[in-house]
Every structure is written in C-alpha cells, then in structure tokens.
C-alpha cells in the first residue's frame, strides 16, 4: 500500500479506542434489552463488520422476533422497546420508516437505530427486506479478509468524496454492502477502481457460481447478492453515479492523489451572489417552488423525480425544449424546487398541424376537414394552422395551477396536496429575490442549474 | 351530359370557325416551310388532337429531320428556319430552350412554336424527349373517341380552375397528354373524377397490358406511357396537385357546380393591406429577397425549390423550428423570395450537448473531455453546455451572407451568382415596406404565407 493510501487511512480508520467504546456501548444496550424486555439483539451494519469510517458511528441494533409474532405486533413492540431504550440511556429519538417503523436517535453522541427483524434459518423465509441484513452481515464477516477492511474504508471514502456513496434515494450511489462485495471480488481498493475504469455494457458481477437461472435485471450494473440470487445489490445505483465512479477511477489511476479521500474536496464551492447572477444570465431559467411535503427523503425524492419527469414530458409535448431540469430540496427542509432551463422559451402563436394524407380513409379526412378551419394542402397532407393557447414558458408553468392541467400530469400523491397549498413560479429575477430573502439557498440553485456539477474546468 | 357540363362546354369549346382559321394558318406555314426550306412539318399538341380550349390557340409545329442530321446542325437549322418563318409571316418571336433551342412567338394573334425532331420509325430510336411527341399525338388521334374530346376539355378546364393544370415545373400539375389518357381510360370527365376521388396508395395506371417488366417508379401517381413503357406520364405531378385534384373531385361529385369551370374562380382574392398585416401579426415571418436570375421558369423553379429545401434543412439543424416555408417569384419577374414562418424564432444562449455515454470507448470519451469545458454527468452521458453563436432567426438568415455559411448549404448554380449580388433579409415590418414600395406584390406574399391557399373558410 502506497503513501497516499496510508496517509488517507490514518484519517479514516477508527482508533482501537473508538471501536472499544462502541462495542462497550452496544454491550450495555444489548444487556438492557435482554434484561428488561427479554429480547435478543445483535449488532449489524458497518460497525458489526468493522468497515466503518472514523466518526461515522452508527449502531444498527437488530431485535430478533419469532416468526409467530404478527407483523402488527412486531411493529408495536419494536417501537415500545426502542422508545424505552432511548429514554433509559438518556438519548433522543424519532420514529422513522423503512420496511417497518422503527426508532432511531442518539445515545452518547452515537447514532443508534433499533430495528426489528424475524429470526430466520434461511433467506428463503424472508418476510421483509430488513430480514436480509443479518445474512449480509454474516456473509461479510465470513468472507471479507481482515486485511481487506482497509480497502473497504478507502473505497467508501473515495466514493463519498466524489459524491456517490450511499444507497439512499437521494444519492442513489453505492451501498456499504456493495463496497464490501466489490472488495471481496477485486481484492483491493485499486482492484475495484481498475474494474470501474474499464466498465463495459451489461456487466454482470457475482461471487459464487450464480450465473445459471438468474433473473433478468435492467440496471447499468448488476451485482448478484450472494445471499439472494434474485436480488441485484446495485439496483438503486443510478447511471450517473456509476459514470462518476468510472470517470474518477480513471482519473485516480492516472494520477493518484490524497484529495480523493478528503471529505468535501469535490463539493462545489458556494458561489458568490454574482456568480449566481452570471449563471442565470443568458439562460431561460424558471422554477416551481412549493412547501416541502412532510415525507422522509427515501419517499420524497423518488416522488419528486417522477413529478419532474412528468412535467418535463408535458413541457416537451407543448413544443418547448429543455436544456436541463432538476429537482431538489432547500437545505432548511422547508421547500422543494423543480427547475427548468428552457432551450426554447417562446413559441410562435400559430403552429402548423399536419392532418390526414392524400391516401387516408375518407372518414378520417372528413373528420379533419370538419374540425379545422383554414385547411390547406401541404406535402400531400391536409394541414392547418392551430392557435397555441400558451406561447411562453412562464405561462406554461403558471398554467399548472389549473386543476384541468394538473389532470394531464402524473402528480405523485405526497406532492399533490402541498402543491396546491403553496406553489410559486419563479423566473430568474424572482429566484434571485428568493435567494436574497433566504427562502432558497444559493447552494441548491448553483449546484443544479448548470446541469449538475461540472467535472472539468471553466 | 348534364346542364352544368353543357353550359361549361359552351364557354370552353372552340368554334368551328376558330378551328378552321387555325388549320388554315398552319396550312400556309406548312406550305411555306416546304417550298422555301424543303422541310416537312406536322401539327402537334392539343390543336392537332382537337383537345384545345377556346382561345388557347397554340400551334406546335414540328419540323422533321433525318437521323443523319447531327444534333448541332439540327439546332442551327431549326433556329434559322424558325426565324425566317416568323419574319415571313410578320410575327414576333424569341428563342426558348427545352430539349433543344427553338423559336416561339406570335403570328396573327396565335401562339406558334417551331420545334425540331427526328423522323423515327419507332420510339426506341428516340434521341431527345421531343421525339416522343409525334408518337403521343398519333396515339391520341387514334384512341380518343371524337365524343370524348368534350370530356378532355372539361377535365382540362376543371384542373385549370383549381390550379393544377400544366406540367411546367412551376405548376407541377397535370399535362394535357395525361388528361387525354385519363379520359381514354375512364371514358368520361366524371369517370376521371370518380377515380381521383377514391385514389389509393401506389396506384399504377396503364392502358395496355403493360404490367409486366415495368420499371419501379417513385411517384404519388403512375400512368405508364402507352408509347413508352419506361416512362411515367405523371412523373412531374406534385403530390399536392394530386391531393388538390382528389379534394375538389370529391367536392364536385358531392355537389356539381359550374363554378369549377370558371377561370379564376378559385384564385385567392387580392388581400387588402390590412389583411396582409393581420396575416403577419402573431407570426415570426422572415424572408430572403433577391434579384431574379435570368432563367426560364422550368429551370428556375426547381432550383428555387432545392434552395428552399436546403435552407430549411440548415435552419432546422441549428435548432429552430418552422411552421411553413415557400419560394416564389414576384409577378414583375424582377425578384425571388423565399419565406420562412418560424415556429421557434429565438433559442437559448446555451445548448445542452450530449457526449459519449458510460460505456463508450475511452478514446471517444477522452476526445470529448479534451474538446469541451464544463463537462458534467447527465443520464449516463458526459455532457456539456455549448454556447450558440446565433440565437435569433433573423441573425441566422443574415449569416447566410457569409461565404463560410454558404458553403454549408447547397445553393443551385443559377441562384448563387444573383444571391451574392443583391440579397436582403426582411422581417414582417420590412416586408410591408417592400410591398408598399411595390417591390414585392402583396398577392405573392398573401397566397404563400399561410401555408398556401386555404381550402376551407375562415
């Protein structure tokens, strides 16, 4: 291992003391849960696998229930037990939702999650997605060499730095488990980067002899889960995260540099007010601003993405053209914005409409002739000019306030309610006002407006 | 034959006196040509076939040369003989060009053409296109019943009224010979209209058993020439002329009306100044105006069309969109205009450009990264914003004055020279000025601007 990696490791490897403290804390919680509630618990996640980055102290505590316990009862019990434990240890907590509701919070400055799962002999008995986690933990503990933990840390930090670590639906990057499997498969951090840098279409990765009888997966990268061959571990990985990983892997291998392990090194610097103005200049930029629905990110972000996509479709169907579009949440979590950089902002009042051609059926032709005025002949077609109702991008977005327009667009449930409560269309000037008033963070706008982060210099 | 057709015929059928006078004039010319020049001549065209419309007195006189006469000699001789004949009969003439140069002019108020062709036994010996004409004339005289001449007159006048009679390259309508063949095939005027009104795709018409071993023709209508099976008589017929014929045939059959035989009945009425203004309102209309090249229409119009098409391609390639485009000549024959009704008149300053994707070859990716600044990731592609040089339709058209832009466009030879001599880009306002100054006729603009003539009411 070279100097760069050794130096990086010094910064990201947890100390023996940190590890001891974490295990001691878990031991106390485990004992309490068993003594007070008579329930067995186990540590999962990166701490259990010893693949966590310094100061990223997440205790994922799984409570094991018997299969005879109903789903409803399990949910009730895990919340009651979790709340009691957080109170007992003087922590703070909230209820979150994944496959189940569960409690998460802080105890002694450490992030703690108390999650339920069923006691299973085999993955085939799996009831909900979290039931897979104990099998994952077991698999990694058994198959990842102790010496490879360092490589997992380096890979995780590398992906973090370039902005694609984490399988949450905002990041849509690499899950910790995927990083571990990649290191098992390609031995070292650099082995994984070499694989990334030469990535080919339809790459199917796996660890055991799983190539037979596999499901068809539609994803840019497929890594079969060694504990469940019907699952692609890289399913939530976005194609841009993969492209990013490929690009920076090539860059790193060309010229290794410690900067790839420095948190925040690749984060876009906060632009000054002037640079936001210059970003907006010469752009036909408009955005929709509305109060953020009270949903967790893993539910909100896919909804925002679907909403953005259906708006995009609507905009294009009306004859406009887009350079770029994005969705994001303001950093204070109070509002969402969906932004559109129009390539064509204004359309002509008239639009040429082609009708049936010379050889169309008579009823089709007659229908067109009855429906339209000012029909003319054009390249073998009956044709006419239609008047557009909306010719300007701003008016098109404003029209979204109308119920009958909303009916034409797929608006996800969680967004629909809030959209009609408060919903503003901003042009570039109004956007600057909102930024100046602190309603939208400059950061959010800047990082999205030019098509995401640029990777080469100005 | 019903009243409507009988009334129409009264107006379009030449009188016996008119026919006698024409034949007498031809007899005098024929005698002179034989006596003075020792050359045999024959009458061709609609007068020879007795299918000419009253007052449309064209004497097409063909001079027959022996095949031993060279092409050059033939050209010289026919011009010398023609000029002499026009002078002898006190007519006026000019030299025109078709397959050969030839003289045409007026004698006693009658249009006379003196055209050379070779004496041939069979069409297979044909040297130039005019050699076919004697075979056509012979075929029609033999196969068109005397009673059907009336139907030919009605069909010709019907097509004239709706604006698609004549195979010249401006009209691109129905040739007289095609009208005659259609009447032979479908017996009567109404028989032809019935065929038109139910026209189907890939219609192949012929009169003899010619369906074997025929060439593939790419045309909206195919009518095999009975004297030359390798020729489509309807080759120059435009798809819009055919569509027009179909539309008005249906209209006529639904409700027969004498108006279909009144010259000019369907010509767009001259719009008042106000209506031109209202036509231009709410349109992004621009046109190119240049001195008309000194070319005959059959050469000029195809060149203008090709030029218009290549400009259209160029405009679309730059991201703009068009509702309509046209070319035309001003009625005083001094200028040409090419008009564009833009559906998108202004584009954004930046344009999103997709580059190689995640799985592209490394050299392709590297090339893109080297070439472009501010590259970002977008849907699995490397992408960047490019700055547009030209964002407005007017500027795009003005840029056509540049030599390097002209190189990217196919400019037909006959136009290129004149284009660079005088060449103006007009927006709607300037166009109105030009119309007020009489440089462009209002008619020309009005009949083209809204996508050609409209066929249904406002």
XYZ file of C-alpha atoms in Angstrom, chain B residues 96-342:
247
model
C -36.528 29.337 -75.978
C -34.946 26.141 -74.682
C -36.445 22.753 -73.997
C -34.670 19.620 -75.222
C -33.368 21.905 -77.990
C -33.286 25.605 -78.581
C -36.249 26.568 -80.710
C -38.222 29.625 -81.793
C -41.574 30.582 -80.407
C -43.704 33.662 -80.909
C -46.912 35.020 -82.323
C -48.346 35.004 -85.831
C -51.792 36.513 -86.426
C -52.564 36.513 -82.702
C -51.802 32.849 -82.439
C -49.024 31.320 -80.319
C -46.665 29.433 -82.593
C -43.778 27.160 -81.683
C -41.456 25.749 -84.310
C -39.759 22.715 -82.850
C -37.310 20.221 -84.380
C -37.493 16.466 -84.095
C -36.122 13.399 -85.805
C -38.039 11.295 -88.296
C -38.329 7.955 -86.467
C -39.960 4.646 -87.237
C -40.134 3.576 -83.631
C -39.969 5.226 -80.205
C -36.962 3.015 -79.492
C -34.862 5.174 -81.802
C -35.709 8.271 -79.773
C -32.866 10.771 -79.447
C -34.400 13.566 -77.410
C -37.625 13.936 -75.409
C -39.452 15.903 -78.133
C -39.126 12.890 -80.445
C -41.832 11.310 -78.305
C -44.428 13.975 -79.137
C -45.348 12.741 -82.631
C -45.993 9.294 -81.153
C -48.184 10.836 -78.456
C -50.185 12.840 -80.985
C -50.659 9.790 -83.148
C -51.734 7.670 -80.194
C -54.370 10.132 -79.020
C -55.759 10.740 -82.541
C -56.181 7.014 -82.878
C -57.531 6.151 -79.430
C -59.533 9.127 -78.192
C -63.090 8.911 -79.421
C -64.371 12.074 -81.061
C -67.138 12.182 -78.444
C -64.526 12.119 -75.672
C -62.871 15.357 -76.782
C -65.528 17.223 -74.806
C -64.566 15.301 -71.694
C -60.925 16.209 -72.185
C -61.894 19.890 -72.440
C -63.958 19.667 -69.245
C -61.175 17.895 -67.377
C -58.540 20.385 -68.519
C -60.699 23.364 -67.540
C -61.614 21.798 -64.186
C -57.929 21.264 -63.360
C -57.109 24.756 -64.615
C -59.722 26.311 -62.363
C -58.477 24.529 -59.251
C -54.893 25.432 -60.188
C -53.306 22.163 -61.180
C -53.317 22.042 -64.954
C -49.974 22.117 -66.695
C -46.837 20.042 -66.295
C -44.470 23.019 -66.210
C -42.206 22.965 -63.177
C -43.963 25.891 -61.535
C -47.413 24.286 -61.580
C -46.303 20.642 -61.391
C -49.846 19.708 -62.311
C -51.495 17.537 -64.982
C -50.117 17.581 -68.519
C -52.604 17.782 -71.410
C -51.473 14.355 -72.603
C -52.169 12.898 -69.133
C -55.692 14.363 -69.246
C -56.296 12.702 -72.587
C -55.055 9.328 -71.378
C -57.214 9.588 -68.258
C -60.307 10.185 -70.382
C -59.417 7.234 -72.643
C -59.048 5.068 -69.533
C -62.106 6.272 -67.584
C -64.299 7.154 -70.572
C -65.750 10.430 -69.310
C -64.938 13.552 -67.317
C -66.967 12.246 -64.399
C -65.321 8.846 -64.689
C -61.930 10.506 -64.162
C -63.231 12.493 -61.175
C -64.595 9.310 -59.619
C -61.167 7.731 -59.968
C -59.495 10.798 -58.439
C -61.880 10.921 -55.516
C -61.127 7.360 -54.480
C -57.417 7.438 -55.179
C -55.367 4.853 -53.321
C -51.716 4.472 -52.461
C -49.414 3.003 -55.107
C -51.918 3.404 -57.878
C -50.457 2.207 -61.156
C -52.470 3.066 -64.244
C -51.938 1.913 -67.785
C -53.874 1.401 -70.965
C -52.433 -1.732 -72.478
C -51.171 -4.896 -70.921
C -48.037 -3.245 -69.581
C -47.954 -4.537 -66.055
C -45.102 -6.939 -66.681
C -41.459 -5.934 -66.580
C -42.157 -2.367 -65.632
C -39.675 -0.078 -64.013
C -40.159 0.932 -60.398
C -41.454 4.463 -60.302
C -41.381 6.584 -57.172
C -44.319 8.940 -57.591
C -47.706 9.544 -55.993
C -49.418 8.549 -59.239
C -48.073 6.383 -62.016
C -49.585 6.329 -65.508
C -47.465 4.296 -67.892
C -46.989 5.993 -71.228
C -48.655 3.735 -73.835
C -45.994 4.682 -76.346
C -43.054 4.195 -73.916
C -43.487 1.822 -71.036
C -40.364 3.103 -69.305
C -41.954 6.477 -68.752
C -44.418 7.689 -66.115
C -46.618 10.332 -67.751
C -47.432 11.689 -64.266
C -43.775 11.971 -63.218
C -43.764 15.726 -62.729
C -47.127 15.781 -60.951
C -46.662 17.044 -57.407
C -48.326 15.296 -54.511
C -50.157 18.500 -53.597
C -51.585 18.809 -57.132
C -52.844 15.258 -56.832
C -54.283 15.939 -53.368
C -55.963 19.056 -54.746
C -57.457 17.045 -57.628
C -58.722 14.430 -55.187
C -60.224 17.001 -52.823
C -62.019 19.025 -55.495
C -63.183 15.875 -57.331
C -64.916 14.762 -54.152
C -66.368 18.243 -53.723
C -67.596 18.360 -57.314
C -69.158 14.900 -57.216
C -70.916 15.771 -53.977
C -72.304 18.955 -55.475
C -71.613 19.653 -59.163
C -71.316 23.360 -59.914
C -70.478 25.494 -62.918
C -68.002 27.440 -60.821
C -65.462 24.638 -61.331
C -65.160 25.682 -64.985
C -64.846 29.426 -64.497
C -61.291 30.647 -64.938
C -60.004 32.359 -61.815
C -62.946 31.306 -59.644
C -60.632 29.633 -57.131
C -57.822 32.122 -57.281
C -57.193 33.737 -53.927
C -58.610 37.210 -53.923
C -56.158 40.056 -53.539
C -55.945 40.870 -49.884
C -56.227 44.408 -48.703
C -53.229 45.933 -46.967
C -54.906 45.312 -43.651
C -55.267 41.621 -44.280
C -51.572 41.252 -45.080
C -50.824 42.994 -41.814
C -53.160 40.671 -39.972
C -51.586 37.673 -41.699
C -48.172 38.772 -40.487
C -49.375 39.530 -36.989
C -48.520 36.835 -34.486
C -46.223 35.182 -36.991
C -42.453 35.071 -36.876
C -42.138 35.625 -40.569
C -38.865 36.328 -42.349
C -37.915 36.185 -45.964
C -34.950 36.284 -48.260
C -35.355 38.636 -51.209
C -33.013 38.653 -54.195
C -32.891 39.667 -57.842
C -34.449 37.051 -60.081
C -31.861 35.136 -62.100
C -32.328 35.286 -65.842
C -33.554 31.725 -66.248
C -36.706 30.221 -67.736
C -39.266 29.054 -65.173
C -38.713 25.349 -65.844
C -35.110 25.791 -64.798
C -35.587 28.470 -62.134
C -38.384 26.854 -60.144
C -36.708 23.516 -59.438
C -33.586 25.445 -58.399
C -35.593 27.679 -56.067
C -37.223 24.635 -54.578
C -33.912 22.896 -53.979
C -32.511 26.088 -52.483
C -35.511 26.489 -50.181
C -35.198 22.859 -49.092
C -31.534 23.171 -48.267
C -32.130 26.384 -46.330
C -34.887 24.632 -44.416
C -32.543 21.789 -43.518
C -29.932 24.291 -42.361
C -32.445 26.184 -40.215
C -33.682 23.005 -38.552
C -30.136 21.778 -37.969
C -29.495 24.913 -35.941
C -32.323 24.092 -33.524
C -35.020 26.388 -34.917
C -38.440 25.113 -35.982
C -40.603 26.101 -38.932
C -44.339 26.193 -39.465
C -44.087 26.778 -43.171
C -41.728 27.807 -45.913
C -42.152 28.719 -49.554
C -40.457 30.125 -52.609
C -41.972 32.327 -55.268
C -41.205 34.948 -57.848
C -42.592 38.442 -57.818
C -45.119 38.988 -60.573
C -42.993 41.629 -62.285
C -40.359 38.879 -62.685
C -37.728 41.084 -61.082
C -37.212 39.305 -57.756
C -37.460 35.988 -55.977
C -38.487 35.490 -52.380
C -38.011 32.552 -50.063
C -40.182 32.836 -46.976
C -39.998 31.177 -43.576
C -42.676 31.149 -40.918
C -40.736 30.253 -37.778
